[in-house]
């Protein structure tokens, strides 16, 4: 089964496989949402089954919670866990300073709350997610449904005075209806192409009435684990200022490939 994975999936898998090595017995972990995070949850489940690893997971979405339970991971809410040792999550984009765009899967609010309630955040990503400047990926902004069109208009008006290349905003849809987050909110995606000052944009967006949170994660990520399709992984630690390269070997016999039902 491993041989049948695409290069992108192999890159996501090796990043996830390496990231779970940071997990120690007894930890309380934030579990991210998305395709790369799903690999991470499966890798954790494998360690729980084979090593008897005892951990508690705080999922960032209902989808992740369901997968974690299926993998044998004990799940708690953040209010029960209170504070976390580590969060491992994916990203839609990251730059050289490990600033991120997240929210492509629609879970940015819970993801940001969980990440900031952790001692450390590790991001797992394939190499294609690295960018020189954030903005090519649409920036998600979570808004309350009441008056969402007004919030969208205010966002577009605000963008005129900011250092961005594009200013198109669109309501995320799920078929014929608006996409609804786990908190019952909508998402407006901003097609900015290039973000000149991500920190300023994040602060300004959150001042707009109706905006709940935005998908810019600034100064939150500590380590990024970058996967490549040939099995190479690169680890960058923003706090230590270090970069290291390793190689992950895996075989079709790995238990993680036994339940690929997504």
Coordinates of C-alpha atoms in Angstrom, one line a residue:
X1 CA 0.0 0.0 0.0
X2 CA 2.9 2.4 0.8
X3 CA 4.2 2.0 -2.7
X4 CA 0.8 3.1 -4.1
X5 CA 0.9 6.5 -2.3
X6 CA 1.5 9.6 -4.4
X7 CA 4.6 11.6 -3.8
X8 CA 2.6 14.3 -2.0
X9 CA 1.0 11.6 0.3
X10 CA 4.4 10.1 1.0
X11 CA 5.7 13.6 1.9
X12 CA 2.8 14.1 4.3
X13 CA 3.3 10.7 5.8
X14 CA 7.0 11.0 6.5
X15 CA 6.5 14.5 8.0
X16 CA 3.8 13.0 10.3
X17 CA 5.9 10.0 11.2
X18 CA 8.8 12.1 12.2
X19 CA 6.7 14.6 14.2
X20 CA 5.2 12.0 16.5
X21 CA 8.7 11.2 17.7
X22 CA 8.4 14.4 19.7
X23 CA 5.5 12.9 21.7
X24 CA 6.3 11.5 25.1
X25 CA 4.4 9.3 27.5
X26 CA 1.8 11.2 29.5
X27 CA 1.6 14.2 27.2
X28 CA -1.6 16.1 26.5
X29 CA -1.6 16.9 22.8
X30 CA -3.5 19.2 20.5
X31 CA -4.5 17.2 17.4
X32 CA -4.8 19.2 14.2
X33 CA -7.2 18.9 11.3
X34 CA -6.6 18.2 7.7
X35 CA -5.0 15.5 5.4
X36 CA -1.5 15.8 6.9
X37 CA -2.8 15.9 10.5
X38 CA -4.8 12.7 9.7
X39 CA -1.6 10.9 9.0
X40 CA -0.2 12.2 12.3
X41 CA -3.2 10.8 14.2
X42 CA -2.8 7.4 12.6
X43 CA 0.9 7.4 13.5
X44 CA 0.1 8.3 17.1
X45 CA -2.5 5.5 17.1
X46 CA 0.2 3.1 16.0
X47 CA 2.4 4.1 18.9
X48 CA -0.5 3.7 21.3
X49 CA -1.1 0.2 20.0
X50 CA 2.4 -1.0 19.7
X51 CA 4.3 0.8 22.4
X52 CA 1.5 1.3 25.0
X53 CA 2.0 5.1 24.7
X54 CA -0.3 6.9 27.1
X55 CA -1.4 10.2 25.8
X56 CA -4.5 12.4 25.8
X57 CA -5.6 14.2 22.7
X58 CA -7.5 17.4 22.3
X59 CA -8.9 17.5 18.8
X60 CA -9.4 20.7 16.8
X61 CA -12.5 19.4 14.9
X62 CA -15.2 16.8 15.1
X63 CA -13.5 15.0 12.2
X64 CA -10.2 14.7 14.1
X65 CA -12.0 13.6 17.3
X66 CA -13.7 10.7 15.4
X67 CA -10.4 9.6 13.8
X68 CA -8.5 9.8 17.1
X69 CA -11.1 7.6 18.8
X70 CA -10.9 5.1 16.0
X71 CA -7.1 5.0 16.5
X72 CA -7.4 4.3 20.2
X73 CA -6.4 7.7 21.4
X74 CA -8.1 9.1 24.6
X75 CA -9.9 12.3 23.7
X76 CA -10.7 15.2 26.0
X77 CA -12.1 18.7 25.4
X78 CA -9.7 21.7 26.0
X79 CA -11.6 22.8 29.1
X80 CA -11.0 19.4 30.6
X81 CA -7.3 19.2 29.6
X82 CA -6.8 22.9 30.5
X83 CA -3.2 23.2 29.1
X84 CA -1.3 21.2 26.5
X85 CA 2.3 20.1 26.2
X86 CA 2.3 20.1 22.4
X87 CA 0.1 20.7 19.4
X88 CA 0.9 19.0 16.1
X89 CA -1.0 20.4 13.1
X90 CA -0.7 21.0 9.4
X91 CA -0.6 24.2 7.5
X92 CA -1.8 25.5 4.1
X93 CA 1.3 27.8 3.8
X94 CA 4.3 28.7 5.9
X95 CA 7.1 31.2 5.4
X96 CA 10.7 31.4 6.5
X97 CA 9.6 32.8 9.9
X98 CA 7.2 29.9 10.4
X99 CA 4.2 32.2 10.1
X100 CA 1.3 30.2 8.7
X101 CA -2.0 30.4 6.8
X102 CA -4.4 27.7 8.2
X103 CA -8.0 27.0 7.8
X104 CA -8.3 25.3 4.5
X105 CA -10.2 22.6 6.3
X106 CA -12.5 25.0 8.0
X107 CA -11.2 24.5 11.6
X108 CA -9.1 27.6 12.0
X109 CA -10.8 28.8 15.2
X110 CA -10.4 25.6 17.2
X111 CA -6.9 25.1 15.7
X112 CA -5.7 28.6 16.9
X113 CA -7.3 28.2 20.4
X114 CA -5.7 24.8 20.9
X115 CA -2.3 25.9 19.4
X116 CA -2.1 28.9 21.7
X117 CA -3.0 26.8 24.7
X118 CA 0.1 24.6 24.2
X119 CA 3.7 24.9 25.3
X120 CA 4.9 24.2 21.7
X121 CA 3.4 23.9 18.3
X122 CA 4.9 21.6 15.6
X123 CA 3.7 22.0 12.0
X124 CA 3.8 19.1 9.6
X125 CA 3.7 19.9 5.9
X126 CA 4.9 18.7 2.5
X127 CA 7.5 20.8 0.8
X128 CA 5.0 22.4 -1.5
X129 CA 3.5 24.4 1.4
X130 CA 6.6 26.5 1.9
X131 CA 6.4 30.0 0.3
X132 CA 8.6 33.1 0.2
X133 CA 5.6 35.2 1.1
X134 CA 2.2 34.3 2.4
X135 CA -1.0 34.9 0.4
X136 CA -1.2 32.6 -2.6
X137 CA -3.4 30.3 -0.6
X138 CA -6.8 32.0 0.1
X139 CA -6.9 33.4 3.7
X140 CA -9.9 32.1 5.6
X141 CA -11.7 34.5 7.9
X142 CA -14.4 33.0 10.2
X143 CA -17.5 35.2 10.6
X144 CA -20.8 34.9 12.4
X145 CA -23.7 34.2 10.1
X146 CA -25.7 37.2 11.3
X147 CA -24.9 40.1 8.9
X148 CA -22.2 38.1 7.2
X149 CA -22.6 40.1 4.0
X150 CA -21.9 43.3 6.0
X151 CA -18.9 41.7 7.5
X152 CA -17.6 40.7 4.1
X153 CA -18.2 44.2 2.7
X154 CA -16.3 45.7 5.7
X155 CA -13.4 43.2 5.1
X156 CA -13.2 44.2 1.4
X157 CA -13.2 47.9 2.4
X158 CA -10.5 47.4 4.9
X159 CA -8.3 45.5 2.4
X160 CA -8.1 48.7 0.3
X161 CA -5.7 50.3 2.8
X162 CA -3.5 47.3 3.4
X163 CA -0.4 45.8 1.6
X164 CA -2.1 43.0 -0.3
X165 CA -2.1 42.3 -4.0
X166 CA -5.6 41.0 -4.5
X167 CA -8.8 42.0 -2.6
X168 CA -11.4 39.5 -3.8
X169 CA -13.5 37.9 -1.0
X170 CA -15.9 34.9 -1.4
X171 CA -18.2 33.0 0.9
X172 CA -17.1 29.4 1.3
X173 CA -19.8 27.1 0.1
X174 CA -20.7 23.4 0.7
X175 CA -22.6 22.6 -2.3
X176 CA -25.6 25.0 -2.6
X177 CA -25.3 26.1 1.0
X178 CA -22.7 28.1 3.0
X179 CA -20.0 26.0 4.6
X180 CA -20.6 25.9 8.4
X181 CA -17.8 25.5 10.9
X182 CA -18.0 23.4 14.1
X183 CA -19.0 26.6 15.9
X184 CA -21.8 27.3 13.5
X185 CA -20.1 30.1 11.7
X186 CA -19.3 30.9 8.1
X187 CA -16.0 31.4 6.4
X188 CA -15.1 34.2 4.0
X189 CA -12.0 33.3 1.9
X190 CA -9.7 36.2 0.9
X191 CA -7.9 35.9 -2.4
X192 CA -5.0 38.2 -1.6
X193 CA -2.2 36.6 -3.8
X194 CA 0.4 38.3 -1.6
X195 CA 0.4 39.5 2.0
X196 CA 2.9 42.3 2.6
X197 CA 2.5 42.6 6.4
X198 CA 0.8 39.5 7.8
X199 CA 1.0 40.7 11.4
X200 CA -0.8 44.0 10.6
X201 CA -3.4 42.2 8.5
X202 CA -4.2 39.7 11.3
X203 CA -4.7 42.4 13.9
X204 CA -6.9 44.6 11.6
X205 CA -9.1 41.8 10.4
X206 CA -10.0 40.8 14.0
X207 CA -11.2 44.4 14.7
X208 CA -14.0 44.1 12.2
X209 CA -17.5 43.5 13.7
X210 CA -18.7 40.0 12.9
X211 CA -15.2 38.6 12.4
X212 CA -14.5 35.8 14.9
X213 CA -10.9 34.8 13.9
X214 CA -8.6 34.7 10.9
X215 CA -6.3 32.0 9.5
X216 CA -3.0 33.9 10.0
X217 CA -0.9 32.1 12.7
X218 CA 1.8 34.6 13.7
X219 CA 4.6 33.7 16.2
X220 CA 2.7 30.5 17.2
X221 CA 4.7 27.7 15.4
X222 CA 7.9 26.6 17.0
X223 CA 9.1 23.8 14.7
X224 CA 8.1 22.8 11.2
X225 CA 8.7 19.3 9.9
X226 CA 8.8 19.3 6.1
X227 CA 8.2 16.1 4.2
X228 CA 9.5 15.2 0.7
X229 CA 8.2 12.5 -1.6
X230 CA 11.5 10.6 -1.5
X231 CA 11.3 10.1 2.3
X232 CA 13.5 13.0 3.3
X233 CA 12.4 15.2 6.2
X234 CA 13.7 18.6 7.2
X235 CA 13.3 20.0 10.7
X236 CA 13.4 23.7 11.3
X237 CA 13.3 25.1 14.8
X238 CA 12.6 28.8 14.9
X239 CA 13.6 29.2 18.5
X240 CA 16.9 27.3 18.3
X241 CA 17.7 28.6 14.8
X242 CA 18.6 25.1 13.7
X243 CA 17.8 23.0 10.6
X244 CA 18.4 19.3 10.3
X245 CA 17.7 16.7 7.6
X246 CA 16.8 13.0 8.1
X247 CA 15.3 10.2 6.1
X248 CA 12.3 8.1 7.0
X249 CA 12.2 4.5 5.9
X250 CA 8.8 2.8 5.7
X251 CA 7.4 -0.4 4.3
X252 CA 4.1 -1.8 3.2
X253 CA 4.0 -3.8 6.4
X254 CA 3.5 -0.6 8.5
X255 CA 0.2 -0.9 10.3
X256 CA -0.7 2.6 9.5
X257 CA -1.5 1.6 5.9
X258 CA -4.0 -1.1 7.0
X259 CA -7.0 1.2 7.5
X260 CA -6.9 3.8 4.8
X261 CA -10.6 4.4 4.5
X262 CA -10.7 8.1 3.9

